[in-house]
Amino acid sequence: MIHCPNCNNKISSRKVICLTNFNNTQCKKCGRYLTFNKRKNFLPGVILTIIGALILPYTICNFIYNNFGIIDIVLILLWISLGIFFTLKFTKLEIDEEYEKYYK
């Protein structure tokens, strides 16, 4: 579970997964706008890209040659699960100073 850096309130996992570079979320308890730390989220993105670069050609070749089976489905589901795990494990929220400065 992710916590607000200002008031230590729990933030739902669904809100954290839906965060992008272009949006933020608001803490229900203190009302501060939160975004993720872009430097800390760089590493999981790189790891998942490397894993995807290894899995995707393998599954495409198996699909082309009609060898697509349960192993390929498991690999794709594992890749998606790792993405969700890394997102929830390594996301560090910070207060979005720019949003509060310009839009409040």
Backbone as numpy.savetxt, mean C-alpha at the origin, in Angstrom:
# Nx Ny Nz CAx CAy CAz Cx Cy Cz
-2.48 -2.55 12.77 -3.32 -1.38 12.77 -2.43 -0.13 12.77
-2.81 0.84 12.00 -2.08 2.09 11.86 -2.66 3.10 12.85
-1.80 3.93 13.42 -2.23 4.92 14.40 -1.94 6.33 13.91
-2.76 7.28 14.36 -2.56 8.70 14.07 -1.32 9.18 14.83
-0.40 9.89 14.17 0.80 10.36 14.87 0.49 11.49 15.86
-0.65 12.13 15.73 -0.99 13.25 16.60 -1.67 12.79 17.89
-2.69 11.93 17.77 -3.48 11.54 18.95 -3.44 10.04 19.24
-2.73 9.27 18.44 -2.59 7.82 18.60 -3.91 7.06 18.41
-4.85 7.66 17.68 -6.12 7.02 17.37 -5.90 5.98 16.26
-6.64 4.87 16.31 -6.50 3.83 15.29 -7.15 4.30 13.98
-6.45 4.06 12.87 -6.95 4.37 11.53 -7.24 3.03 10.85
-8.37 2.93 10.18 -8.76 1.65 9.58 -7.82 1.26 8.44
-7.66 -0.04 8.27 -6.78 -0.56 7.23 -7.27 -0.19 5.84
-8.57 -0.13 5.65 -9.13 0.21 4.34 -8.72 1.63 3.93
-8.71 2.56 4.88 -8.30 3.92 4.57 -6.82 3.98 4.19
-6.01 3.18 4.86 -4.57 3.18 4.58 -4.29 2.58 3.21
-4.97 1.51 2.84 -4.75 0.87 1.55 -5.15 1.81 0.41
-6.16 2.64 0.62 -6.65 3.54 -0.43 -5.87 4.84 -0.54
-4.87 5.06 0.32 -4.08 6.29 0.24 -3.19 6.27 -1.00
-3.11 7.41 -1.68 -2.21 7.57 -2.82 -1.41 8.85 -2.63
-0.62 9.21 -3.62 0.13 10.46 -3.56 -0.77 11.68 -3.67
-1.99 11.49 -4.13 -2.87 12.61 -4.44 -4.01 12.80 -3.45
-4.13 11.95 -2.44 -5.20 12.13 -1.47 -4.66 11.95 -0.05
-5.51 12.20 0.92 -5.16 12.02 2.31 -6.39 11.52 3.05
-6.23 11.25 4.34 -7.34 10.83 5.16 -7.38 11.69 6.41
-8.53 11.77 7.02 -8.69 12.60 8.20 -8.91 11.73 9.42
-8.21 12.05 10.51 -8.39 11.35 11.77 -9.73 11.77 12.36
-10.53 10.80 12.78 -11.85 11.11 13.32 -11.77 11.75 14.70
-10.70 11.46 15.43 -10.59 11.95 16.81 -10.07 13.38 16.88
-8.95 13.66 16.21 -8.35 14.99 16.33 -8.62 15.88 15.12
-9.09 15.31 14.01 -9.42 16.11 12.83 -8.25 16.49 11.96
-7.05 16.00 12.25 -5.88 16.32 11.43 -5.90 15.48 10.15
-5.38 16.07 9.08 -5.29 15.36 7.81 -3.97 14.61 7.76
-4.04 13.34 7.36 -2.88 12.46 7.38 -2.57 11.95 5.98
-1.30 11.81 5.71 -0.83 11.20 4.48 0.30 10.24 4.85
0.70 9.39 3.92 1.77 8.45 4.26 3.13 9.07 3.98
4.13 8.56 4.69 5.50 9.01 4.52 6.03 8.40 3.23
6.27 9.23 2.23 6.64 8.74 0.90 8.03 8.09 0.89
8.94 8.55 1.72 10.28 7.94 1.75 10.23 6.53 2.33
9.41 6.32 3.34 9.33 5.00 3.96 8.57 4.01 3.08
7.62 4.47 2.29 6.84 3.58 1.43 7.54 3.26 0.12
8.70 3.81 -0.13 9.44 3.55 -1.36 9.93 2.10 -1.40
10.44 1.59 -0.30 11.03 0.25 -0.27 10.02 -0.86 -0.56
8.84 -0.89 0.06 7.87 -1.94 -0.30 7.47 -1.89 -1.77
7.36 -0.70 -2.33 7.03 -0.59 -3.75 8.09 -1.19 -4.64
9.34 -0.97 -4.30 10.45 -1.54 -5.07 10.46 -3.06 -4.95
10.27 -3.56 -3.74 10.26 -5.02 -3.53 9.13 -5.68 -4.32
7.94 -5.08 -4.27 6.81 -5.67 -5.00 6.98 -5.57 -6.50
7.62 -4.52 -6.98 7.89 -4.40 -8.41 8.86 -5.48 -8.87
9.88 -5.73 -8.09 10.86 -6.78 -8.44 10.18 -8.15 -8.44
9.38 -8.43 -7.41 8.67 -9.71 -7.36 7.72 -9.84 -8.54
7.00 -8.77 -8.86 6.09 -8.79 -10.00 6.82 -8.97 -11.32
8.01 -8.37 -11.43 8.80 -8.52 -12.65 9.28 -9.96 -12.82
9.39 -10.70 -11.74 9.78 -12.11 -11.83 8.58 -13.03 -12.08
7.46 -12.72 -11.45 6.28 -13.58 -11.56 5.54 -13.39 -12.88
5.39 -12.16 -13.32 4.56 -11.87 -14.49 5.04 -12.56 -15.77
6.31 -12.50 -16.15 6.73 -13.21 -17.37 6.53 -14.73 -17.28
6.74 -15.27 -16.10 6.54 -16.71 -15.90 5.09 -17.09 -16.14
4.16 -16.33 -15.57 2.74 -16.66 -15.74 2.26 -16.39 -17.16
2.79 -15.35 -17.81 2.41 -15.08 -19.20 2.88 -16.20 -20.12
4.11 -16.66 -19.93 4.61 -17.78 -20.75 3.78 -19.04 -20.53
3.42 -19.30 -19.28 2.58 -20.47 -19.01 1.20 -20.32 -19.65
0.66 -19.12 -19.66 -0.65 -18.89 -20.27 -0.57 -19.06 -21.79
0.48 -18.56 -22.41 0.64 -18.68 -23.86 0.77 -20.14 -24.29
1.53 -20.92 -23.53 1.76 -22.32 -23.89 0.75 -23.27 -23.23
-0.37 -22.73 -22.76 -1.46 -23.52 -22.17 -1.01 -24.37 -20.98
-0.07 -23.86 -20.21 0.37 -24.54 -18.99 -0.08 -23.80 -17.74
-0.98 -22.84 -17.91 -1.43 -22.03 -16.78 -2.21 -22.91 -15.81
-1.75 -22.97 -14.57 -2.39 -23.86 -13.61 -2.48 -23.24 -12.23
-2.65 -24.12 -11.27 -2.86 -23.69 -9.89 -1.63 -22.98 -9.33
-0.44 -23.37 -9.76 0.78 -22.72 -9.27 0.80 -21.26 -9.68
0.38 -20.97 -10.88 0.36 -19.58 -11.35 -0.67 -18.76 -10.58
-1.81 -19.35 -10.31 -2.84 -18.64 -9.54 -2.34 -18.38 -8.13
-1.68 -19.36 -7.53 -1.14 -19.19 -6.18 -0.07 -18.10 -6.17
0.79 -18.07 -7.18 1.82 -17.03 -7.24 1.21 -15.64 -7.36
0.19 -15.50 -8.18 -0.45 -14.19 -8.34 -1.14 -13.78 -7.04
-1.85 -14.70 -6.40 -2.51 -14.39 -5.13 -1.49 -14.07 -4.03
-0.37 -14.77 -4.03 0.69 -14.49 -3.07 1.27 -13.09 -3.29
1.45 -12.72 -4.53 1.96 -11.39 -4.87 1.00 -10.30 -4.38
-0.29 -10.50 -4.60 -1.29 -9.53 -4.13 -1.32 -9.48 -2.61
-1.24 -10.64 -1.96 -1.24 -10.68 -0.49 -0.01 -9.99 0.08
1.14 -10.19 -0.55 2.34 -9.50 -0.10 2.20 -7.99 -0.25
1.55 -7.56 -1.31 1.33 -6.13 -1.50 0.49 -5.54 -0.39
-0.57 -6.22 -0.02 -1.42 -5.74 1.07 -0.66 -5.78 2.39
0.09 -6.86 2.64 0.86 -6.98 3.88 1.89 -5.87 3.99
2.68 -5.65 2.93 3.70 -4.60 2.97 3.08 -3.23 3.14
1.94 -3.01 2.51 1.27 -1.71 2.65 0.87 -1.47 4.10
0.29 -2.46 4.74 -0.16 -2.28 6.12 0.99 -2.31 7.12
2.03 -3.07 6.84 3.14 -3.21 7.79 4.06 -1.99 7.77
4.36 -1.47 6.61 5.39 -0.44 6.50 4.85 0.97 6.31
3.54 1.15 6.27 3.01 2.50 6.09 3.14 3.27 7.39
3.76 4.42 7.29 3.91 5.33 8.43 3.18 6.61 8.07
2.14 6.94 8.83 1.37 8.14 8.55 2.06 9.36 9.14
1.90 10.48 8.47 2.39 11.75 9.00 1.33 12.81 8.73
1.41 13.89 9.47 0.43 14.97 9.32 0.70 15.69 8.01
-0.34 15.91 7.23 -0.23 16.56 5.93 -0.25 18.07 6.13
0.94 18.64 6.32 1.07 20.08 6.60 0.64 20.92 5.41
0.97 20.48 4.20 0.63 21.26 3.01 -0.87 21.40 2.84
-1.60 20.31 3.05 -3.05 20.36 2.89 -3.66 21.30 3.93
-3.20 21.18 5.18 -3.75 22.03 6.24 -3.37 23.50 6.03
-2.23 23.74 5.42 -1.77 25.11 5.20 -2.59 25.80 4.11
-2.89 25.10 3.04 -3.55 25.73 1.89 -5.06 25.59 1.88
-5.60 24.54 2.47 -7.03 24.28 2.32 -7.83 24.45 3.61
-7.21 24.87 4.66 -7.94 25.05 5.91 -8.13 26.49 6.25
